[in-house]
Amino acid sequence: SFNSLNHDMTLPEFKFIWYMEYSHRMWGRAVGLAYILPAAYFWRRGWLSPALKGRVLALCGLVCFQGLLGWYMVKSGLEEKPDSYDIPRVSQYRLAAHLGSALVLYSASLWTGLSLLLPQHKLPETKQLLRLRQYAHGTTALIFLTALSGAFVAGLDAGLVYNSFPKMGERWIPDDLLAFSPVLRNIFENPTTVQFDHRILGIASITAVTALYLFSRKIPLPRRTRMAVTSLLAVACMQ
């Protein structure tokens, strides 16, 4: 990597990157201990219900899997590729898997914590409420997909291809959008297509969040739920 990419790097610059990576690894290990040690203590004291034991085991397993996936991702950036003229970089597929796993772990942890801290609302199962719940799940899936597409942007340095918005250069749809063959490769390996998809998914996500907010205003909801939907819109606009 030093010979082909960063041969002009100074020692202070290398130290900065090294400490960033080292801090990330140490933080990840601290997170693992923050999961496993209290879980073992609570388990031994008999404070966990059978259902919660299964959830705790799944979360602890996901923490370990996340660390393993991180190692597997970094390994891809250190592999020699004699037939490739590309600069050394980690696999965008492994980067997306690492990010996706982290998002699942974070979401499951937050859901578990809130389930224990806050009592569940007993709401009448009206058609409007069921539609709102289904729409919220669909919006969640769209946001998750948008985040994963961001990992492909980062892995391929696709953000450097076009830096104008809403057009990409002088065009709404770039000429090289489907330059790779077969066509499916473009979605995951063509930097132009990856950036284009991420833009479309981002616009779709904020549109979906706004529609979810507007729909929620027509339904009588508890204060806590209304705050959550409003906060979601605020964070989406900030993002």
Coordinates of N, CA and C in Angstrom, one line a residue:
S1 N 0.8 -1.2 0.0 CA 0.0 0.0 0.0 C 0.9 1.3 0.0
F2 N 2.0 1.2 0.8 CA 2.9 2.4 0.9 C 3.5 2.7 -0.4
N3 N 3.9 1.6 -1.1 CA 4.7 1.8 -2.4 C 3.7 2.3 -3.5
S4 N 2.5 1.8 -3.5 CA 1.6 2.1 -4.7 C 0.7 3.3 -4.4
L5 N 0.5 3.7 -3.2 CA -0.6 4.7 -2.9 C -0.1 5.9 -2.1
N6 N 0.6 5.6 -0.9 CA 0.9 6.6 0.0 C 2.4 6.8 0.2
H7 N 3.2 6.7 -0.9 CA 4.6 6.7 -0.7 C 5.2 8.1 -0.3
D8 N 4.3 9.1 -0.3 CA 4.8 10.5 0.1 C 4.3 10.8 1.5
M9 N 3.7 9.8 2.2 CA 3.2 10.0 3.6 C 4.3 10.3 4.6
T10 N 4.1 11.3 5.4 CA 5.0 11.6 6.5 C 4.7 10.7 7.7
L11 N 5.6 10.7 8.7 CA 5.4 9.9 9.9 C 4.2 10.4 10.7
P12 N 4.1 11.7 10.9 CA 2.9 12.2 11.7 C 1.6 11.9 11.0
E13 N 1.6 11.9 9.6 CA 0.3 11.5 8.9 C 0.0 10.0 9.1
F14 N 1.1 9.2 9.1 CA 0.8 7.8 9.4 C 0.4 7.5 10.8
K15 N 0.9 8.3 11.7 CA 0.5 8.1 13.1 C -0.9 8.5 13.3
F16 N -1.4 9.5 12.6 CA -2.8 9.9 12.8 C -3.7 8.8 12.3
I17 N -3.4 8.2 11.1 CA -4.3 7.1 10.6 C -4.2 5.9 11.6
W18 N -3.0 5.6 12.0 CA -2.8 4.5 12.9 C -3.6 4.6 14.2
Y19 N -3.5 5.8 14.8 CA -4.3 6.0 16.1 C -5.8 6.0 15.8
M20 N -6.2 6.4 14.7 CA -7.7 6.4 14.3 C -8.1 4.9 14.3
E21 N -7.3 4.1 13.6 CA -7.6 2.7 13.5 C -7.5 1.9 14.8
Y22 N -6.5 2.3 15.5 CA -6.3 1.6 16.9 C -7.4 2.0 17.8
S23 N -7.8 3.3 17.8 CA -8.9 3.7 18.7 C -10.2 3.0 18.3
H24 N -10.5 2.8 17.0 CA -11.7 2.1 16.5 C -11.7 0.7 17.0
R25 N -10.5 0.0 17.0 CA -10.5 -1.4 17.4 C -10.7 -1.5 18.9
M26 N -10.0 -0.6 19.7 CA -10.1 -0.6 21.1 C -11.6 -0.3 21.6
W27 N -12.2 0.7 20.9 CA -13.6 1.0 21.2 C -14.5 -0.2 20.9
G28 N -14.2 -0.9 19.8 CA -15.0 -2.1 19.5 C -14.9 -3.1 20.6
R29 N -13.7 -3.3 21.1 CA -13.4 -4.3 22.1 C -14.1 -3.9 23.4
A30 N -14.1 -2.6 23.7 CA -14.8 -2.1 24.9 C -16.3 -2.3 24.8
V31 N -16.8 -2.1 23.6 CA -18.2 -2.4 23.4 C -18.5 -3.8 23.7
G32 N -17.7 -4.7 23.2 CA -17.8 -6.2 23.4 C -17.9 -6.5 24.9
L33 N -16.9 -5.9 25.6 CA -16.9 -6.2 27.1 C -18.1 -5.6 27.8
A34 N -18.6 -4.4 27.3 CA -19.8 -3.8 27.9 C -21.0 -4.6 27.6
Y35 N -21.0 -5.5 26.6 CA -22.1 -6.4 26.4 C -22.0 -7.7 27.2
I36 N -20.8 -8.3 27.1 CA -20.6 -9.7 27.6 C -20.5 -9.7 29.1
L37 N -19.8 -8.8 29.7 CA -19.6 -8.9 31.2 C -20.8 -8.6 32.0
P38 N -21.6 -7.5 31.7 CA -22.9 -7.4 32.4 C -23.9 -8.5 32.1
A39 N -23.9 -9.0 30.9 CA -24.8 -10.1 30.5 C -24.5 -11.3 31.4
A40 N -23.2 -11.6 31.5 CA -22.8 -12.8 32.3 C -23.2 -12.6 33.8
Y41 N -23.1 -11.4 34.3 CA -23.4 -11.1 35.7 C -24.9 -11.2 35.9
F42 N -25.7 -10.6 35.0 CA -27.2 -10.6 35.2 C -27.7 -12.0 35.0
W43 N -27.1 -12.8 34.1 CA -27.5 -14.2 33.9 C -27.2 -15.0 35.2
R44 N -26.0 -14.8 35.8 CA -25.7 -15.6 37.0 C -26.6 -15.2 38.2
R45 N -27.0 -13.9 38.2 CA -27.9 -13.5 39.3 C -29.3 -13.9 39.1
G46 N -29.6 -14.4 37.9 CA -31.0 -14.9 37.7 C -32.0 -13.7 37.4
W47 N -31.4 -12.6 36.8 CA -32.3 -11.4 36.6 C -32.9 -11.5 35.2
L48 N -32.5 -12.4 34.4 CA -33.0 -12.5 33.0 C -34.1 -13.5 32.8
S49 N -35.1 -13.1 32.1 CA -36.2 -14.0 31.8 C -35.8 -14.9 30.7
P50 N -36.5 -16.1 30.4 CA -36.1 -17.0 29.3 C -36.0 -16.2 28.0
A51 N -37.0 -15.4 27.7 CA -37.1 -14.7 26.4 C -35.9 -13.7 26.3
L52 N -35.6 -13.0 27.5 CA -34.5 -12.1 27.4 C -33.1 -12.8 27.3
K53 N -33.0 -14.0 27.9 CA -31.8 -14.7 27.7 C -31.5 -15.0 26.3
G54 N -32.5 -15.4 25.5 CA -32.3 -15.6 24.1 C -31.8 -14.4 23.3
R55 N -32.5 -13.2 23.7 CA -32.1 -12.0 23.1 C -30.7 -11.5 23.5
V56 N -30.3 -11.7 24.7 CA -29.0 -11.4 25.2 C -27.9 -12.2 24.5
L57 N -28.2 -13.5 24.3 CA -27.2 -14.4 23.6 C -27.1 -14.0 22.2
A58 N -28.2 -13.6 21.5 CA -28.1 -13.1 20.1 C -27.3 -11.9 20.0
L59 N -27.5 -10.9 20.9 CA -26.8 -9.7 20.9 C -25.3 -9.9 21.1
C60 N -25.0 -10.7 22.1 CA -23.5 -11.0 22.4 C -22.9 -11.7 21.2
G61 N -23.6 -12.6 20.5 CA -23.1 -13.3 19.4 C -22.9 -12.3 18.2
L62 N -23.8 -11.4 18.1 CA -23.7 -10.4 17.0 C -22.5 -9.4 17.2
V63 N -22.2 -9.1 18.5 CA -21.1 -8.3 18.8 C -19.8 -9.0 18.4
C64 N -19.7 -10.3 18.7 CA -18.5 -11.1 18.3 C -18.4 -11.2 16.8
F65 N -19.6 -11.4 16.1 CA -19.6 -11.5 14.7 C -19.2 -10.2 14.0
Q66 N -19.6 -9.1 14.6 CA -19.2 -7.7 14.1 C -17.7 -7.6 14.1
G67 N -17.1 -8.0 15.2 CA -15.6 -7.9 15.3 C -14.9 -8.7 14.2
L68 N -15.4 -10.0 14.1 CA -14.9 -10.9 13.1 C -15.1 -10.3 11.6
L69 N -16.2 -9.7 11.4 CA -16.5 -9.1 10.1 C -15.6 -7.9 9.8
G70 N -15.3 -7.2 10.9 CA -14.3 -6.0 10.7 C -12.9 -6.5 10.3
W71 N -12.5 -7.6 11.0 CA -11.2 -8.2 10.6 C -11.2 -8.7 9.2
Y72 N -12.3 -9.3 8.8 CA -12.4 -9.9 7.4 C -12.4 -8.7 6.4
M73 N -13.0 -7.6 6.8 CA -13.1 -6.5 5.9 C -11.7 -5.9 5.7
V74 N -11.0 -5.6 6.8 CA -9.6 -5.0 6.7 C -8.7 -5.9 5.9
K75 N -8.8 -7.2 6.1 CA -8.0 -8.2 5.4 C -8.0 -8.1 3.9
S76 N -9.2 -7.7 3.4 CA -9.4 -7.6 2.0 C -8.5 -6.4 1.4
G77 N -8.2 -5.4 2.2 CA -7.4 -4.3 1.8 C -5.9 -4.6 1.8
L78 N -5.6 -5.7 2.4 CA -4.1 -6.0 2.5 C -3.7 -7.2 1.6
E79 N -4.7 -7.7 0.8 CA -4.4 -8.8 -0.1 C -3.8 -8.3 -1.4
E80 N -2.7 -9.0 -1.8 CA -2.0 -8.6 -3.0 C -2.9 -9.0 -4.2
K81 N -3.1 -8.0 -5.2 CA -3.8 -8.3 -6.4 C -3.0 -8.0 -7.6
P82 N -2.1 -9.0 -8.0 CA -1.1 -8.7 -9.1 C -1.8 -8.4 -10.4
D83 N -3.0 -8.9 -10.7 CA -3.7 -8.6 -11.9 C -4.5 -7.4 -12.0
S84 N -4.5 -6.6 -10.9 CA -5.3 -5.4 -10.8 C -4.5 -4.2 -10.8
Y85 N -5.0 -3.1 -11.5 CA -4.3 -1.8 -11.6 C -4.9 -0.8 -10.6
D86 N -5.9 -1.3 -9.9 CA -6.6 -0.4 -8.9 C -5.8 -0.2 -7.7
I87 N -6.1 0.9 -7.0 CA -5.3 1.2 -5.8 C -5.8 0.3 -4.7
P88 N -5.0 0.0 -3.7 CA -5.4 -0.9 -2.6 C -6.6 -0.3 -1.8
R89 N -7.6 -1.1 -1.6 CA -8.8 -0.7 -0.9 C -9.5 -1.9 -0.4
V90 N -10.3 -1.7 0.7 CA -11.0 -2.8 1.2 C -12.2 -3.1 0.3
S91 N -12.7 -4.3 0.3 CA -13.8 -4.7 -0.5 C -15.1 -3.9 -0.1
Q92 N -15.7 -3.3 -1.1 CA -17.0 -2.6 -0.8 C -18.1 -3.5 -0.3
Y93 N -18.0 -4.8 -0.7 CA -19.0 -5.8 -0.2 C -18.8 -6.0 1.3
R94 N -17.6 -6.2 1.7 CA -17.3 -6.5 3.1 C -17.6 -5.2 3.9
L95 N -17.3 -4.1 3.4 CA -17.5 -2.8 4.1 C -19.0 -2.6 4.3
A96 N -19.8 -2.9 3.3 CA -21.3 -2.8 3.4 C -21.8 -3.9 4.5
A97 N -21.2 -5.1 4.5 CA -21.6 -6.1 5.4 C -21.3 -5.6 6.9
H98 N -20.1 -5.0 7.0 CA -19.7 -4.6 8.4 C -20.6 -3.5 8.9
L99 N -20.9 -2.5 8.0 CA -21.8 -1.4 8.4 C -23.2 -2.0 8.6
G100 N -23.7 -2.8 7.8 CA -25.1 -3.4 7.9 C -25.2 -4.2 9.3
S101 N -24.2 -4.9 9.6 CA -24.2 -5.7 10.8 C -24.2 -4.7 12.0
A102 N -23.4 -3.6 11.9 CA -23.4 -2.6 13.0 C -24.8 -2.0 13.2
L103 N -25.4 -1.7 12.1 CA -26.7 -1.1 12.2 C -27.8 -2.0 12.8
V104 N -27.7 -3.3 12.4 CA -28.6 -4.3 13.0 C -28.3 -4.4 14.5
L105 N -27.0 -4.5 14.9 CA -26.7 -4.6 16.3 C -27.1 -3.4 17.1
Y106 N -26.9 -2.2 16.6 CA -27.4 -0.9 17.3 C -28.9 -0.9 17.4
S107 N -29.6 -1.2 16.3 CA -31.0 -1.1 16.3 C -31.6 -2.1 17.3
A108 N -31.1 -3.4 17.3 CA -31.6 -4.4 18.2 C -31.3 -4.0 19.7
S109 N -30.1 -3.4 19.9 CA -29.8 -3.0 21.3 C -30.7 -1.9 21.8
L110 N -30.9 -0.9 20.9 CA -31.8 0.2 21.3 C -33.2 -0.3 21.5
W111 N -33.7 -1.2 20.6 CA -35.1 -1.7 20.7 C -35.2 -2.5 22.0
T112 N -34.2 -3.3 22.4 CA -34.3 -4.1 23.6 C -34.3 -3.2 24.8
G113 N -33.4 -2.2 24.8 CA -33.3 -1.3 25.9 C -34.6 -0.5 26.1
L114 N -35.2 0.0 25.1 CA -36.4 0.8 25.2 C -37.6 -0.1 25.6
S115 N -37.6 -1.4 25.1 CA -38.7 -2.3 25.5 C -38.7 -2.6 27.0
L116 N -37.5 -2.5 27.6 CA -37.4 -2.8 29.1 C -37.6 -1.5 29.9
L117 N -37.3 -0.3 29.3 CA -37.4 0.9 30.1 C -38.8 1.5 30.0
L118 N -39.5 1.4 28.8 CA -40.7 2.0 28.6 C -41.9 1.0 28.5
P119 N -43.0 1.3 29.1 CA -44.1 0.4 29.0 C -44.7 0.5 27.6
Q120 N -45.2 -0.7 27.1 CA -45.8 -0.7 25.7 C -47.2 -0.1 25.7
H121 N -47.4 0.8 24.7 CA -48.7 1.4 24.6 C -49.8 0.4 24.2
K122 N -50.9 0.4 24.8 CA -52.1 -0.4 24.4 C -53.0 0.5 23.5
L123 N -52.8 0.4 22.2 CA -53.6 1.2 21.3 C -54.6 0.3 20.5
P124 N -55.7 0.8 20.2 CA -56.7 0.1 19.4 C -56.1 -0.2 18.0
E125 N -56.3 -1.4 17.5 CA -55.7 -1.8 16.2 C -56.6 -1.3 15.1
T126 N -56.6 0.0 14.9 CA -57.4 0.5 13.8 C -56.7 0.3 12.4
K127 N -57.4 0.5 11.3 CA -56.8 0.3 10.0 C -55.7 1.4 9.8
Q128 N -56.0 2.6 10.3 CA -55.0 3.7 10.1 C -53.7 3.4 10.8
L129 N -53.8 2.8 12.1 CA -52.6 2.5 12.9 C -51.8 1.4 12.2
L130 N -52.5 0.4 11.7 CA -51.9 -0.7 11.0 C -51.1 -0.3 9.8
R131 N -51.7 0.6 9.0 CA -51.1 1.2 7.9 C -49.9 2.0 8.2
L132 N -50.0 2.8 9.3 CA -48.8 3.6 9.8 C -47.7 2.7 10.2
R133 N -48.0 1.6 10.9 CA -47.0 0.7 11.3 C -46.3 0.0 10.1
Q134 N -47.1 -0.4 9.1 CA -46.5 -1.0 7.9 C -45.6 0.0 7.2
Y135 N -46.1 1.2 7.1 CA -45.4 2.3 6.4 C -44.1 2.6 7.1
A136 N -44.1 2.6 8.4 CA -42.9 2.8 9.2 C -41.9 1.7 9.0
H137 N -42.3 0.4 8.9 CA -41.4 -0.7 8.7 C -40.8 -0.5 7.3
G138 N -41.6 -0.2 6.3 CA -41.1 0.1 4.9 C -40.1 1.2 4.9
T139 N -40.4 2.3 5.6 CA -39.4 3.4 5.7 C -38.1 3.0 6.3
T140 N -38.2 2.1 7.3 CA -37.0 1.6 8.0 C -36.1 0.8 7.0
A141 N -36.8 0.0 6.2 CA -36.1 -0.8 5.3 C -35.4 0.0 4.2
L142 N -36.1 1.1 3.8 CA -35.5 2.0 2.8 C -34.3 2.8 3.3
I143 N -34.4 3.2 4.6 CA -33.3 3.9 5.2 C -32.1 3.0 5.4
F144 N -32.3 1.7 5.7 CA -31.3 0.7 5.9 C -30.6 0.5 4.5
L145 N -31.4 0.4 3.5 CA -30.8 0.2 2.1 C -30.0 1.4 1.7
T146 N -30.5 2.6 2.0 CA -29.7 3.8 1.7 C -28.4 3.9 2.4
A147 N -28.4 3.5 3.7 CA -27.1 3.4 4.5 C -26.1 2.4 3.9
L148 N -26.6 1.2 3.5 CA -25.8 0.2 2.8 C -25.2 0.8 1.5
S149 N -26.0 1.5 0.8 CA -25.5 2.0 -0.5 C -24.4 3.0 -0.2
G150 N -24.5 3.7 0.9 CA -23.4 4.7 1.3 C -22.1 3.9 1.5
A151 N -22.2 2.7 2.0 CA -21.0 1.9 2.2 C -20.3 1.6 0.9
F152 N -21.1 1.3 -0.1 CA -20.5 1.1 -1.5 C -19.9 2.4 -2.0
V153 N -20.5 3.5 -1.7 CA -20.0 4.8 -2.2 C -18.6 5.0 -1.5
A154 N -18.5 4.7 -0.2 CA -17.2 4.9 0.5 C -16.2 3.9 0.0
G155 N -16.6 2.6 -0.2 CA -15.7 1.6 -0.6 C -15.1 1.8 -1.9
L156 N -15.8 2.4 -2.8 CA -15.4 2.7 -4.2 C -14.9 4.1 -4.4
D157 N -14.9 4.9 -3.4 CA -14.6 6.4 -3.5 C -15.5 7.0 -4.6
A158 N -16.7 6.5 -4.6 CA -17.6 7.0 -5.6 C -18.1 8.4 -5.4
G159 N -17.9 9.0 -4.2 CA -18.2 10.4 -4.0 C -17.3 11.3 -4.7
L160 N -16.2 10.8 -5.2 CA -15.2 11.7 -5.9 C -15.5 11.8 -7.4
V161 N -16.5 11.0 -7.9 CA -16.7 11.0 -9.3 C -17.5 12.2 -9.8
Y162 N -18.6 12.6 -9.1 CA -19.3 13.8 -9.4 C -19.6 14.6 -8.1
N163 N -19.3 15.9 -8.1 CA -19.5 16.7 -6.9 C -20.5 17.8 -7.1
S164 N -21.4 17.6 -8.1 CA -22.5 18.6 -8.3 C -23.8 17.9 -8.1
F165 N -24.8 18.8 -7.6 CA -26.1 18.3 -7.3 C -27.2 19.4 -7.7
P166 N -28.3 19.0 -8.2 CA -28.8 17.7 -8.4 C -28.3 17.0 -9.6
K167 N -27.8 17.7 -10.6 CA -27.2 17.0 -11.8 C -25.9 16.4 -11.5
M168 N -25.5 15.4 -12.3 CA -24.2 14.8 -12.2 C -23.4 15.3 -13.3
G169 N -22.5 16.3 -13.1 CA -21.9 17.0 -14.2 C -22.9 17.9 -14.9
E170 N -23.0 17.7 -16.2 CA -24.0 18.5 -16.9 C -25.2 17.7 -17.3
R171 N -25.3 16.5 -16.7 CA -26.4 15.6 -17.1 C -27.2 15.1 -15.9
W172 N -28.5 14.8 -16.1 CA -29.3 14.2 -15.0 C -29.0 12.8 -14.9
I173 N -28.7 12.1 -16.0 CA -28.4 10.7 -16.0 C -27.0 10.6 -16.8
P174 N -26.0 10.2 -16.1 CA -24.6 10.1 -16.7 C -24.5 9.1 -17.8
D175 N -23.6 9.3 -18.8 CA -23.4 8.5 -19.9 C -22.9 7.1 -19.5
D176 N -22.1 7.0 -18.5 CA -21.4 5.8 -18.1 C -22.2 5.0 -17.0
L177 N -23.5 5.3 -16.9 CA -24.3 4.7 -15.8 C -24.3 3.1 -15.9
L178 N -24.3 2.6 -17.2 CA -24.3 1.2 -17.4 C -23.1 0.7 -18.2
A179 N -22.0 1.2 -17.8 CA -20.8 1.0 -18.6 C -20.2 -0.5 -18.5
F180 N -20.5 -1.1 -17.3 CA -20.0 -2.4 -17.0 C -20.9 -3.5 -17.6
S181 N -20.3 -4.6 -17.9 CA -21.1 -5.8 -18.3 C -20.7 -7.0 -17.5
P182 N -21.7 -7.8 -17.0 CA -23.1 -7.7 -17.2 C -23.7 -6.4 -16.5
V183 N -24.9 -6.1 -16.8 CA -25.5 -4.8 -16.3 C -25.6 -4.8 -14.7
L184 N -25.8 -6.0 -14.1 CA -25.9 -6.1 -12.7 C -24.7 -5.6 -11.9
R185 N -23.5 -5.8 -12.6 CA -22.2 -5.4 -11.9 C -22.2 -3.9 -11.6
N186 N -22.9 -3.1 -12.5 CA -22.9 -1.6 -12.3 C -23.4 -1.2 -10.9
I187 N -24.4 -1.9 -10.4 CA -25.0 -1.5 -9.2 C -24.0 -1.6 -8.0
F188 N -23.1 -2.5 -8.1 CA -22.2 -2.8 -7.0 C -20.7 -2.4 -7.3
E189 N -20.3 -2.2 -8.5 CA -18.9 -2.0 -8.8 C -18.6 -0.7 -9.7
N190 N -19.6 -0.2 -10.3 CA -19.4 1.0 -11.1 C -19.6 2.3 -10.2
P191 N -18.6 3.0 -10.0 CA -18.6 4.2 -9.1 C -19.7 5.2 -9.5
T192 N -19.9 5.4 -10.8 CA -21.0 6.4 -11.2 C -22.4 5.9 -10.8
T193 N -22.6 4.6 -11.1 CA -23.9 4.0 -10.8 C -24.1 3.9 -9.3
V194 N -23.1 3.6 -8.5 CA -23.2 3.6 -7.1 C -23.6 4.9 -6.5
Q195 N -22.9 6.0 -7.0 CA -23.3 7.3 -6.5 C -24.7 7.7 -6.9
F196 N -25.1 7.4 -8.2 CA -26.4 7.7 -8.7 C -27.5 7.0 -7.8
D197 N -27.3 5.7 -7.5 CA -28.2 5.0 -6.7 C -28.3 5.6 -5.3
H198 N -27.2 6.0 -4.7 CA -27.2 6.5 -3.4 C -28.0 7.8 -3.4
R199 N -27.8 8.6 -4.4 CA -28.6 9.9 -4.5 C -30.1 9.6 -4.5
I200 N -30.5 8.7 -5.4 CA -31.9 8.4 -5.6 C -32.5 7.8 -4.3
L201 N -31.7 6.9 -3.6 CA -32.2 6.3 -2.4 C -32.3 7.4 -1.3
G202 N -31.3 8.3 -1.2 CA -31.4 9.3 -0.2 C -32.6 10.2 -0.4
I203 N -32.9 10.6 -1.7 CA -34.1 11.4 -1.9 C -35.3 10.7 -1.6
A204 N -35.4 9.4 -1.9 CA -36.5 8.5 -1.6 C -36.7 8.4 -0.1
S205 N -35.6 8.3 0.6 CA -35.7 8.1 2.1 C -36.3 9.4 2.7
I206 N -35.8 10.5 2.4 CA -36.3 11.8 3.0 C -37.8 12.0 2.6
T207 N -38.1 11.6 1.4 CA -39.5 11.7 0.9 C -40.4 10.8 1.7
A208 N -39.9 9.6 2.0 CA -40.7 8.6 2.7 C -40.9 9.0 4.2
V209 N -39.8 9.6 4.8 CA -39.9 10.1 6.1 C -40.9 11.2 6.3
T210 N -40.8 12.1 5.3 CA -41.8 13.3 5.3 C -43.2 12.8 5.2
A211 N -43.5 11.8 4.2 CA -44.8 11.3 4.1 C -45.3 10.6 5.3
L212 N -44.4 9.9 6.0 CA -44.7 9.2 7.2 C -45.1 10.2 8.3
Y213 N -44.4 11.3 8.4 CA -44.7 12.3 9.4 C -46.1 12.9 9.1
L214 N -46.3 13.3 7.8 CA -47.6 13.9 7.4 C -48.8 12.9 7.7
F215 N -48.6 11.6 7.4 CA -49.6 10.6 7.6 C -49.9 10.5 9.1
S216 N -48.8 10.6 9.9 CA -49.0 10.4 11.4 C -49.8 11.5 12.0
R217 N -49.8 12.7 11.4 CA -50.5 13.8 11.9 C -52.0 13.6 11.8
K218 N -52.4 12.7 11.0 CA -53.9 12.5 10.8 C -54.4 11.5 11.8
I219 N -53.5 10.9 12.6 CA -53.9 9.8 13.5 C -53.7 10.2 14.9
P220 N -54.7 10.0 15.8 CA -54.4 10.2 17.3 C -53.4 9.3 17.8
L221 N -52.2 9.8 18.2 CA -51.1 9.0 18.7 C -50.7 9.5 20.1
P222 N -50.1 8.6 20.9 CA -49.5 9.0 22.2 C -48.4 10.1 22.0
R223 N -48.1 10.9 23.0 CA -47.1 11.9 22.9 C -45.8 11.3 22.6
R224 N -45.4 10.2 23.2 CA -44.1 9.6 22.9 C -43.9 9.2 21.5
T225 N -45.0 8.6 20.9 CA -44.9 8.2 19.5 C -44.8 9.4 18.6
R226 N -45.6 10.5 18.9 CA -45.5 11.7 18.1 C -44.2 12.4 18.1
M227 N -43.6 12.3 19.3 CA -42.2 12.9 19.5 C -41.2 12.1 18.6
A228 N -41.4 10.8 18.6 CA -40.5 9.9 17.8 C -40.6 10.2 16.3
V229 N -41.8 10.4 15.8 CA -41.9 10.7 14.4 C -41.4 12.1 14.0
T230 N -41.6 13.0 14.9 CA -41.1 14.4 14.7 C -39.6 14.4 14.7
S231 N -39.0 13.6 15.7 CA -37.5 13.6 15.8 C -37.0 12.9 14.5
L232 N -37.7 11.9 14.0 CA -37.2 11.2 12.8 C -37.1 12.2 11.6
L233 N -38.2 13.0 11.5 CA -38.2 14.0 10.4 C -37.0 15.0 10.6
A234 N -36.8 15.5 11.8 CA -35.8 16.4 12.1 C -34.4 15.9 11.8
V235 N -34.1 14.6 12.2 CA -32.8 14.0 11.9 C -32.7 13.7 10.4
A236 N -33.7 13.4 9.7 CA -33.6 13.1 8.3 C -33.3 14.4 7.5
C237 N -33.9 15.5 7.9 CA -33.6 16.8 7.3 C -32.1 17.2 7.6
M238 N -31.7 17.0 8.8 CA -30.3 17.3 9.2 C -29.3 16.5 8.4
Q239 N -29.6 15.2 8.2 CA -28.8 14.3 7.5 C -28.7 14.7 6.0

